PDB file of C-alpha atoms in Angstrom:
ATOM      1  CA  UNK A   1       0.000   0.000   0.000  1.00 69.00           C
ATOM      2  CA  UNK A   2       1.675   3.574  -0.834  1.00 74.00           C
ATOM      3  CA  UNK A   3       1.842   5.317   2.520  1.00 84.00           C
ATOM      4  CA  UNK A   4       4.671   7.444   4.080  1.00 89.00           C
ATOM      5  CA  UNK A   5       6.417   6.379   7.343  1.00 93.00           C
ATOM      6  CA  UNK A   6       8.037   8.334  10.332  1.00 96.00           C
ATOM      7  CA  UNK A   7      10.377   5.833  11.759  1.00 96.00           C
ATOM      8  CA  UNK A   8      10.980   8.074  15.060  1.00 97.00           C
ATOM      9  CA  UNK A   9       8.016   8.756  17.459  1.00 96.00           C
ATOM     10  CA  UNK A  10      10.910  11.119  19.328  1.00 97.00           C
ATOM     11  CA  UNK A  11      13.615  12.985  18.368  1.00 98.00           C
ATOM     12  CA  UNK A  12      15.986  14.955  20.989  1.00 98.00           C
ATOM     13  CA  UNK A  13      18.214  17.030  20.239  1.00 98.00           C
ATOM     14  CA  UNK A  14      20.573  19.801  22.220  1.00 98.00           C
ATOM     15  CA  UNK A  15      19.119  23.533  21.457  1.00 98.00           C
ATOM     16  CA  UNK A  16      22.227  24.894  18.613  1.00 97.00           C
ATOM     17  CA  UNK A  17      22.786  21.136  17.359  1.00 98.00           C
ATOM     18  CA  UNK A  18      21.740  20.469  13.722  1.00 97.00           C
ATOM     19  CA  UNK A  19      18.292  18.595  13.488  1.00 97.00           C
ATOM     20  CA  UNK A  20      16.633  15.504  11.178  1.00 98.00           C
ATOM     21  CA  UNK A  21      13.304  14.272  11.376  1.00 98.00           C
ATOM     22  CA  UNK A  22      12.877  11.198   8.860  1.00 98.00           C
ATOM     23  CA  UNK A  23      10.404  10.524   6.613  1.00 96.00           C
ATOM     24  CA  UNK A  24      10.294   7.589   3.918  1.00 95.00           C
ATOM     25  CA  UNK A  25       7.987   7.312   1.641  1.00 91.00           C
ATOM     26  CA  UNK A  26       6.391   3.952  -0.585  1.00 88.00           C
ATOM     27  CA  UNK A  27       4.611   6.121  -3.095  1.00 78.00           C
ATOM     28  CA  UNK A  28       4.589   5.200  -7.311  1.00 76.00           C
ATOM     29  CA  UNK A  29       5.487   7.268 -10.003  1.00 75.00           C
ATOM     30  CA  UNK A  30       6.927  10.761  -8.822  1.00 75.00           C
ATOM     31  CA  UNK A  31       5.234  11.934  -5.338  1.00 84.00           C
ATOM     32  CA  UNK A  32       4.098  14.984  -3.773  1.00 89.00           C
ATOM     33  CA  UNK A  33       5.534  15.470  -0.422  1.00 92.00           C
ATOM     34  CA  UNK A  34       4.752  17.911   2.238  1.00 94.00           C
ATOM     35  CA  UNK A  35       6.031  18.943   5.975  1.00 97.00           C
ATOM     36  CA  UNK A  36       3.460  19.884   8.635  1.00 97.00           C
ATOM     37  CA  UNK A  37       4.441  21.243  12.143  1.00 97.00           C
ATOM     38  CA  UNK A  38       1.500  20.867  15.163  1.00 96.00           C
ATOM     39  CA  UNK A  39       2.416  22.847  18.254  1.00 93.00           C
ATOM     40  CA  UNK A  40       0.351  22.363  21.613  1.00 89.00           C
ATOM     41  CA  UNK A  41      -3.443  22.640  21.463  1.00 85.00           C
ATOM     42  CA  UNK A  42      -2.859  24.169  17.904  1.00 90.00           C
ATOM     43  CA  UNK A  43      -3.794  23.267  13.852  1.00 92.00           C
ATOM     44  CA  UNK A  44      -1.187  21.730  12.274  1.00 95.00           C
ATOM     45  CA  UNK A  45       1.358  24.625   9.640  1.00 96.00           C
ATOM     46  CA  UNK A  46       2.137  24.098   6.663  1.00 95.00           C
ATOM     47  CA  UNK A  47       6.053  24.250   6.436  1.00 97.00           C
ATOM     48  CA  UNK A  48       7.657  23.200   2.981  1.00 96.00           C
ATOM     49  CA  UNK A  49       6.287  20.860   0.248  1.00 94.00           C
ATOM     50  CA  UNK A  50       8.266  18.749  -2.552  1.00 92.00           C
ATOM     51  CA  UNK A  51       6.732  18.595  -6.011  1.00 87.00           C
ATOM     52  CA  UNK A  52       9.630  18.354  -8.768  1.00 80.00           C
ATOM     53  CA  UNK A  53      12.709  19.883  -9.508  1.00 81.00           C
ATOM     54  CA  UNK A  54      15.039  20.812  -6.855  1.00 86.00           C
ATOM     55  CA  UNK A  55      15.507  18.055  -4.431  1.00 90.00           C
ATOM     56  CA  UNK A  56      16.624  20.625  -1.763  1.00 94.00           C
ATOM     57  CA  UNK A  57      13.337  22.205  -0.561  1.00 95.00           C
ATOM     58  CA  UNK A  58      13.520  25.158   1.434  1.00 95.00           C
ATOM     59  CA  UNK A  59      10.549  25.902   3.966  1.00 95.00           C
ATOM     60  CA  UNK A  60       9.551  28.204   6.865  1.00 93.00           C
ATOM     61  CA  UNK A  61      11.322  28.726  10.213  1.00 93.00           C
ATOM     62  CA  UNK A  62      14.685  27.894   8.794  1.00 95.00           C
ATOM     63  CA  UNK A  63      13.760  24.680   7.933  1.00 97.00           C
ATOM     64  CA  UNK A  64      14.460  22.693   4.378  1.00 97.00           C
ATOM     65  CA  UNK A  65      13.866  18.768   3.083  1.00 97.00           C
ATOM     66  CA  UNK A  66      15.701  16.812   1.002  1.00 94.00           C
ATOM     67  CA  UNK A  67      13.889  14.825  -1.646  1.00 93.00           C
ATOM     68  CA  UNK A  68      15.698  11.410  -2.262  1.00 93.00           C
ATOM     69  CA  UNK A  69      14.401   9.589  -4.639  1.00 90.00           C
ATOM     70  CA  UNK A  70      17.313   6.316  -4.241  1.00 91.00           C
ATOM     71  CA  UNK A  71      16.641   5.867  -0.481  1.00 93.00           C
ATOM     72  CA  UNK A  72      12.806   6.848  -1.165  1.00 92.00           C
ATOM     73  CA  UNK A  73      13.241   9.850   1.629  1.00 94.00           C
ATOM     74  CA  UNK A  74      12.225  13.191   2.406  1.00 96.00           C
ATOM     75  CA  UNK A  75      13.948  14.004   6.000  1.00 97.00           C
ATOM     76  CA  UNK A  76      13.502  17.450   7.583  1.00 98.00           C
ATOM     77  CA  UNK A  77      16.489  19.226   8.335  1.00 98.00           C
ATOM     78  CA  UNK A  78      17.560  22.028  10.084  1.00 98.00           C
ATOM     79  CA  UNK A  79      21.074  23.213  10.170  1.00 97.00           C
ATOM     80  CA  UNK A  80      20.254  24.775  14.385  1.00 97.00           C
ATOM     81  CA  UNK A  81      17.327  24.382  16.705  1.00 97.00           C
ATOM     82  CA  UNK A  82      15.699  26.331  18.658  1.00 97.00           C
ATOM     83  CA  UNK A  83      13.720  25.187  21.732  1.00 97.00           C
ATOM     84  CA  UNK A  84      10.925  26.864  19.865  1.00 95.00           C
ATOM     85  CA  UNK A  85      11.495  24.141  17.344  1.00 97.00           C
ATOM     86  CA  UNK A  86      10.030  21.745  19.968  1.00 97.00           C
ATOM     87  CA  UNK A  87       6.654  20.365  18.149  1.00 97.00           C
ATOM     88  CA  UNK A  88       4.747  17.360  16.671  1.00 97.00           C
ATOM     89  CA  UNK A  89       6.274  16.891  13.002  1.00 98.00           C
ATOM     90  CA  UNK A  90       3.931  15.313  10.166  1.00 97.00           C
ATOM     91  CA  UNK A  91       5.452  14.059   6.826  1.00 96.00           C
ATOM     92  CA  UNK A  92       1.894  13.862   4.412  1.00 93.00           C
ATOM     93  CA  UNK A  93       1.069  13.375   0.869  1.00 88.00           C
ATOM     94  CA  UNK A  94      -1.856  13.582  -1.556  1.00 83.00           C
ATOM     95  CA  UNK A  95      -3.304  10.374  -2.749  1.00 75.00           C
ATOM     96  CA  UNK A  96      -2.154  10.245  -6.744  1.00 62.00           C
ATOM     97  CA  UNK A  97      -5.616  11.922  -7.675  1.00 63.00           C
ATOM     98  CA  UNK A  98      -5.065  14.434  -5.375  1.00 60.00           C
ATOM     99  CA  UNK A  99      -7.945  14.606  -3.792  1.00 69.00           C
ATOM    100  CA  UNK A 100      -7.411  12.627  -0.634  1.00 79.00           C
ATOM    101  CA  UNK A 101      -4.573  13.789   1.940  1.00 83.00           C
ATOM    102  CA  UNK A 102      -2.752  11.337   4.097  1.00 88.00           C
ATOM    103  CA  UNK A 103      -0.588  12.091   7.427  1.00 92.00           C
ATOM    104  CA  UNK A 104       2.043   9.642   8.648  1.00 93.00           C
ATOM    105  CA  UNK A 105       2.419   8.581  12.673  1.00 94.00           C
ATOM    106  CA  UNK A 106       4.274  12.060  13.438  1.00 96.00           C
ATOM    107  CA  UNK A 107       7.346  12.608  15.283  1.00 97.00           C
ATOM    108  CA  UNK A 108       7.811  14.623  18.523  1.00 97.00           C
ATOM    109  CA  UNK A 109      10.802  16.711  18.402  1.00 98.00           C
ATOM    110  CA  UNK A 110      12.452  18.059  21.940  1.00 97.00           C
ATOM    111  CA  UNK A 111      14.918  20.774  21.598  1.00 97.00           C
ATOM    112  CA  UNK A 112      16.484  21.439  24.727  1.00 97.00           C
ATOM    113  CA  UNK A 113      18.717  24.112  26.263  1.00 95.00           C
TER     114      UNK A 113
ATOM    115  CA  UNK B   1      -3.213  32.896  12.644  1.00 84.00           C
ATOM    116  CA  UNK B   2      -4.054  30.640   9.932  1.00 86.00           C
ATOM    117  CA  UNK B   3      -7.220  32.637   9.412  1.00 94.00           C
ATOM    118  CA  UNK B   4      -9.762  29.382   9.525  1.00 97.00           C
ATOM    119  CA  UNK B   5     -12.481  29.620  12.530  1.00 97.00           C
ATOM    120  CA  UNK B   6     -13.351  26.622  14.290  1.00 98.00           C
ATOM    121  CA  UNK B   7     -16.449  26.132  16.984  1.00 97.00           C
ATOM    122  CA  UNK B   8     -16.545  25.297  19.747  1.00 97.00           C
ATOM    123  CA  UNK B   9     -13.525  24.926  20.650  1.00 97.00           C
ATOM    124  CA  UNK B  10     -14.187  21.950  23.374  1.00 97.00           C
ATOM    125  CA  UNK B  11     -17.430  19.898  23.289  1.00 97.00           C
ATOM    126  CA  UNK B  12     -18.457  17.595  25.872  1.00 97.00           C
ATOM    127  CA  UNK B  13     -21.700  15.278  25.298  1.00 97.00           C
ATOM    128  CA  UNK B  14     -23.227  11.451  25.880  1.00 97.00           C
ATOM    129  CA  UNK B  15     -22.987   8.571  24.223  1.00 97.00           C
ATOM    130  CA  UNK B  16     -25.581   8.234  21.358  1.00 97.00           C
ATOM    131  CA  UNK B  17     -26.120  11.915  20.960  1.00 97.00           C
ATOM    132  CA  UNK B  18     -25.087  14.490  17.687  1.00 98.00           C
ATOM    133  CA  UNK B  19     -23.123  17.376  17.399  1.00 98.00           C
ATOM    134  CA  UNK B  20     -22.179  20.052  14.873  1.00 98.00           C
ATOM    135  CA  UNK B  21     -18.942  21.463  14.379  1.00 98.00           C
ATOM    136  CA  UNK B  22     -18.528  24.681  12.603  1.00 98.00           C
ATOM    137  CA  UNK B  23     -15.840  25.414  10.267  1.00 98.00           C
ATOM    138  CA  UNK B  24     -15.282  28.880   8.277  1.00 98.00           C
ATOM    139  CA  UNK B  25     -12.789  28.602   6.093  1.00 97.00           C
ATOM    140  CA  UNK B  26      -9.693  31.854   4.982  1.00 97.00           C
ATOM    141  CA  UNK B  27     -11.009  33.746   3.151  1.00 95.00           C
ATOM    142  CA  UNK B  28     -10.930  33.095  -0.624  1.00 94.00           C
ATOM    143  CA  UNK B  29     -10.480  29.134  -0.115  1.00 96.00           C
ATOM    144  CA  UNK B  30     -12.911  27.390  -1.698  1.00 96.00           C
ATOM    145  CA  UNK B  31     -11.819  23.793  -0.029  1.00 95.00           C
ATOM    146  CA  UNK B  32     -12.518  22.335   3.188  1.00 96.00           C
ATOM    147  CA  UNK B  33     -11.434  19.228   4.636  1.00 95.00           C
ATOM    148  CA  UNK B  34     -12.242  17.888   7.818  1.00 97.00           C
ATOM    149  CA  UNK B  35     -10.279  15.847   9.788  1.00 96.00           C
ATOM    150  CA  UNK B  36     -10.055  13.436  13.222  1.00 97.00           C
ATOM    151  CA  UNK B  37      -6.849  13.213  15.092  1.00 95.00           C
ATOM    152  CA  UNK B  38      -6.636  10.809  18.006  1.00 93.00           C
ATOM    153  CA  UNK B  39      -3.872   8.916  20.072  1.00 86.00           C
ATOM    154  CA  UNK B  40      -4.618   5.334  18.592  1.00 85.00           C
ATOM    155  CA  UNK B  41      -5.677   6.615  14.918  1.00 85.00           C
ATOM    156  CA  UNK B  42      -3.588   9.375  14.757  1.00 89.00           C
ATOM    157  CA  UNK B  43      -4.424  12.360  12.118  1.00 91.00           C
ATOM    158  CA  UNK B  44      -7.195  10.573   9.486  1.00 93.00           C
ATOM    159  CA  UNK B  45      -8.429  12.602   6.810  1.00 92.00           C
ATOM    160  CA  UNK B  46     -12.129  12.456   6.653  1.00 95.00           C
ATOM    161  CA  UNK B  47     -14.009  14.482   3.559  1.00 94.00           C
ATOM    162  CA  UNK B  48     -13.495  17.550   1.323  1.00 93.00           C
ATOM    163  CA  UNK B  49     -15.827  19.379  -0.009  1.00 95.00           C
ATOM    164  CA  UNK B  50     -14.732  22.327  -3.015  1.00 94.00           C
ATOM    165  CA  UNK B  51     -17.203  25.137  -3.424  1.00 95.00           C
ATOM    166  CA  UNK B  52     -20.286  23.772  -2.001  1.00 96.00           C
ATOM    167  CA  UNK B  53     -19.453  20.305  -3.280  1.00 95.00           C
ATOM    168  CA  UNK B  54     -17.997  17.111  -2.393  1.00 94.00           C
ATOM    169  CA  UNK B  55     -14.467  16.305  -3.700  1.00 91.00           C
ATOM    170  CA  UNK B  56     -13.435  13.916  -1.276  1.00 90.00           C
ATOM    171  CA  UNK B  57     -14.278  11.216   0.831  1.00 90.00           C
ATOM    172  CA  UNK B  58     -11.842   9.361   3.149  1.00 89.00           C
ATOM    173  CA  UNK B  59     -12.225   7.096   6.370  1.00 84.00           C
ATOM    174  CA  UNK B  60     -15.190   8.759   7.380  1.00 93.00           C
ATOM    175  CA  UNK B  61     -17.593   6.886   9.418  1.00 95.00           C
ATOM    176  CA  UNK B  62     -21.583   6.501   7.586  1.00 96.00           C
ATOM    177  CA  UNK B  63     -22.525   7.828  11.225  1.00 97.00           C
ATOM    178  CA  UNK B  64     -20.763  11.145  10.015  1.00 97.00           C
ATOM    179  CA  UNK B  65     -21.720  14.013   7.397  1.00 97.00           C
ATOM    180  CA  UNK B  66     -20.907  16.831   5.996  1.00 97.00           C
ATOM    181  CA  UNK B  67     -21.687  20.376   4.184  1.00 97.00           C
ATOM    182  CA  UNK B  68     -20.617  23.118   2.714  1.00 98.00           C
ATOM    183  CA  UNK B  69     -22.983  25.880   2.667  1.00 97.00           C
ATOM    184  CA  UNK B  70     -23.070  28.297  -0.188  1.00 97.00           C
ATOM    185  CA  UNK B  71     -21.020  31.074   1.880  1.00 96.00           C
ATOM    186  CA  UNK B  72     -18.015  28.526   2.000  1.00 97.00           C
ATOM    187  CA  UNK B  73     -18.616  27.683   5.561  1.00 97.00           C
ATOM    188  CA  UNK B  74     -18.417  23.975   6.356  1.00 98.00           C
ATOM    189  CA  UNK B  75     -20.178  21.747   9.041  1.00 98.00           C
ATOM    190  CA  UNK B  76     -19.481  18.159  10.428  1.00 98.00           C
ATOM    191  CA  UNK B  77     -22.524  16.266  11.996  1.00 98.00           C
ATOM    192  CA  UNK B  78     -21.585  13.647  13.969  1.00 98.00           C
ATOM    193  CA  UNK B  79     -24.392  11.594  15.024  1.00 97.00           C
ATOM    194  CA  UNK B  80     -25.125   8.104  17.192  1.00 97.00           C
ATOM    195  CA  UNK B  81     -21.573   9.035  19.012  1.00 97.00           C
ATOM    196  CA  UNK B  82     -19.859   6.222  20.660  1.00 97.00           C
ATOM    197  CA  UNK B  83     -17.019   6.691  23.274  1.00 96.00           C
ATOM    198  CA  UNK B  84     -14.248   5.746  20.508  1.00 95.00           C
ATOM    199  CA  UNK B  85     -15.494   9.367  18.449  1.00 96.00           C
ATOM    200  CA  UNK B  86     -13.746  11.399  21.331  1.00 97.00           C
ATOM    201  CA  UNK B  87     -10.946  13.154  19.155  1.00 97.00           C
ATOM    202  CA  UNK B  88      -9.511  16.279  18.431  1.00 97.00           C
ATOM    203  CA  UNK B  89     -11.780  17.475  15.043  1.00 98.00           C
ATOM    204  CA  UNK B  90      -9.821  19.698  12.257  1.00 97.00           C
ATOM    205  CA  UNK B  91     -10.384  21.905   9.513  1.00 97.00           C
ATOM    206  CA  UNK B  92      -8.595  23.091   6.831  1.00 96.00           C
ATOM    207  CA  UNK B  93      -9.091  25.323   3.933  1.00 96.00           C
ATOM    208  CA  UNK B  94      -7.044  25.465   0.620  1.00 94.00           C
ATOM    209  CA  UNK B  95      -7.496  27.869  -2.598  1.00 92.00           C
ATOM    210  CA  UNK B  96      -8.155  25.331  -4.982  1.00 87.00           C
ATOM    211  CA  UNK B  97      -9.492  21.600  -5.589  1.00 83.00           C
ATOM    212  CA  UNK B  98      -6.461  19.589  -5.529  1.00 81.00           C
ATOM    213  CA  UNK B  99      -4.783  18.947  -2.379  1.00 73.00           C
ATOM    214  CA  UNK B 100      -1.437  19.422  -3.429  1.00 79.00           C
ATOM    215  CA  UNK B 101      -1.758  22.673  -2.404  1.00 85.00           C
ATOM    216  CA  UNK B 102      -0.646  23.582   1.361  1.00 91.00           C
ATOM    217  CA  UNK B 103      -4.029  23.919   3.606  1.00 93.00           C
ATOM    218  CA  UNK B 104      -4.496  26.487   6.591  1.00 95.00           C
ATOM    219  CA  UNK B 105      -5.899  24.282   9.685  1.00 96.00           C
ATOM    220  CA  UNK B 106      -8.073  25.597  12.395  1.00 97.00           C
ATOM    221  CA  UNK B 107      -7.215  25.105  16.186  1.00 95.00           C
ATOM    222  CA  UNK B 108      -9.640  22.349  16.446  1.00 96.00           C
ATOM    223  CA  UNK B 109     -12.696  21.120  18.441  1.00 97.00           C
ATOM    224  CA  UNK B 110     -11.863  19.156  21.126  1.00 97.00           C
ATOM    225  CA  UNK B 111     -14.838  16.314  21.352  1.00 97.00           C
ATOM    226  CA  UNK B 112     -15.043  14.334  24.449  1.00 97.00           C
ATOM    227  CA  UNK B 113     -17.685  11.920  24.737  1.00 97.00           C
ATOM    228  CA  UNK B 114     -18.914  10.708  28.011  1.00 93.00           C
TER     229      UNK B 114
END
């Protein structure tokens, strides 16, 4: 079944310390990827999405995704995080007709100082 | 401030009874979806309706419905509830039909079933 995974429920990581939160993806032909961030008792924000061309996808807050289409990936990076950074992180895509939108498991990210 | 209005905000009911929640999407988005996110489900997309008509369906439960009314606002009925419906409910808007566009979510209505 064509789905997108989130391997890590939790990712910690030192506040100033580059970041990754992983995303793979079992999708066919050439797939639409986005990057949603939920903070506390909020909607979910739209941060960066992957359609074609450049595989380096740059998004809000500093953050950017690399599209890979060899290891089937599209991990969130940022180069330095900020406690402010600390959030639930949702890798989604749009069913091939577009009209259905699916989330993976999420991944809570702690920064800490 | 993603500029879509949810209500309420927090809901608390019984078993077996309906609710409404209200859903007014930013202004010039023509799409809604609604969604359910819970701890064992996690974030399930549930319908999507494009100017007044459905686009959409997607693990949404026969018990469940949905409108869009011709001023773009949306509304999810949920009827017959059972304890398992207690979720957070979102909304999000989008300009156009396709949802490979990024969509603007709501804050949610929190609905607790007792």
């Amino acid at each position: 079944a064509q789905s997108v995974a989130q391997p890590e429920d939790q990712v910690n990581v030192a506040e100033g310390n580059p970041l990754t939160v992983k995303c793979t993806y079992s999708v066919s032909g050439n797939p639409y990827l986005f990057w949603y961030v939920q903070y506390p008792n909020r909607g979910l924000q739209f941060l960066l999405k992957y359609i074609t061309g450049d595989n380096l996808v740059k998004g809000s807050y500093g953050f950017e995704a690399e599209f890979n289409k060899s290891q089937t990936s599209f991990h969130l990076k940022k180069p330095s995080a900020l406690v402010s950074d600390s959030a639930l992180y949702f890798c989604a895509w749009p069913l091939y007709n577009f009209n259905k939108f699916y989330f993976g498991s999420g991944t809570k990210l702690n920064v800490k100082p | 401030d993603s500029g879509v209005t949810q209500t309420p905000k927090h809901l608390i009911t019984a078993t077996g009874q309906r609710v409404t929640l209200r859903c007014s999407p930013r202004s010039g988005d023509l799409s809604v979806y609604w969604y359910q996110q819970s701890l064992d489900q996690g974030l399930q997309f549930l319908i999507q309706y494009y100017n007044g008509e459905e686009r959409a369906k997607g693990n949404i439960l026969e018990r469940f419905s949905a409108q869009q009314f011709p001023d773009l606002h949306s509304e999810l009925n949920l009827s017959s509830l059972e304890l398992g419906d207690s979720a957070l409910y979102f909304c999000a808007s989008s300009v156009g039909q396709n949802s490979n566009q990024p969509q603007h979510f709501g804050d949610g209505t929190r609905l607790s079933i007792l």
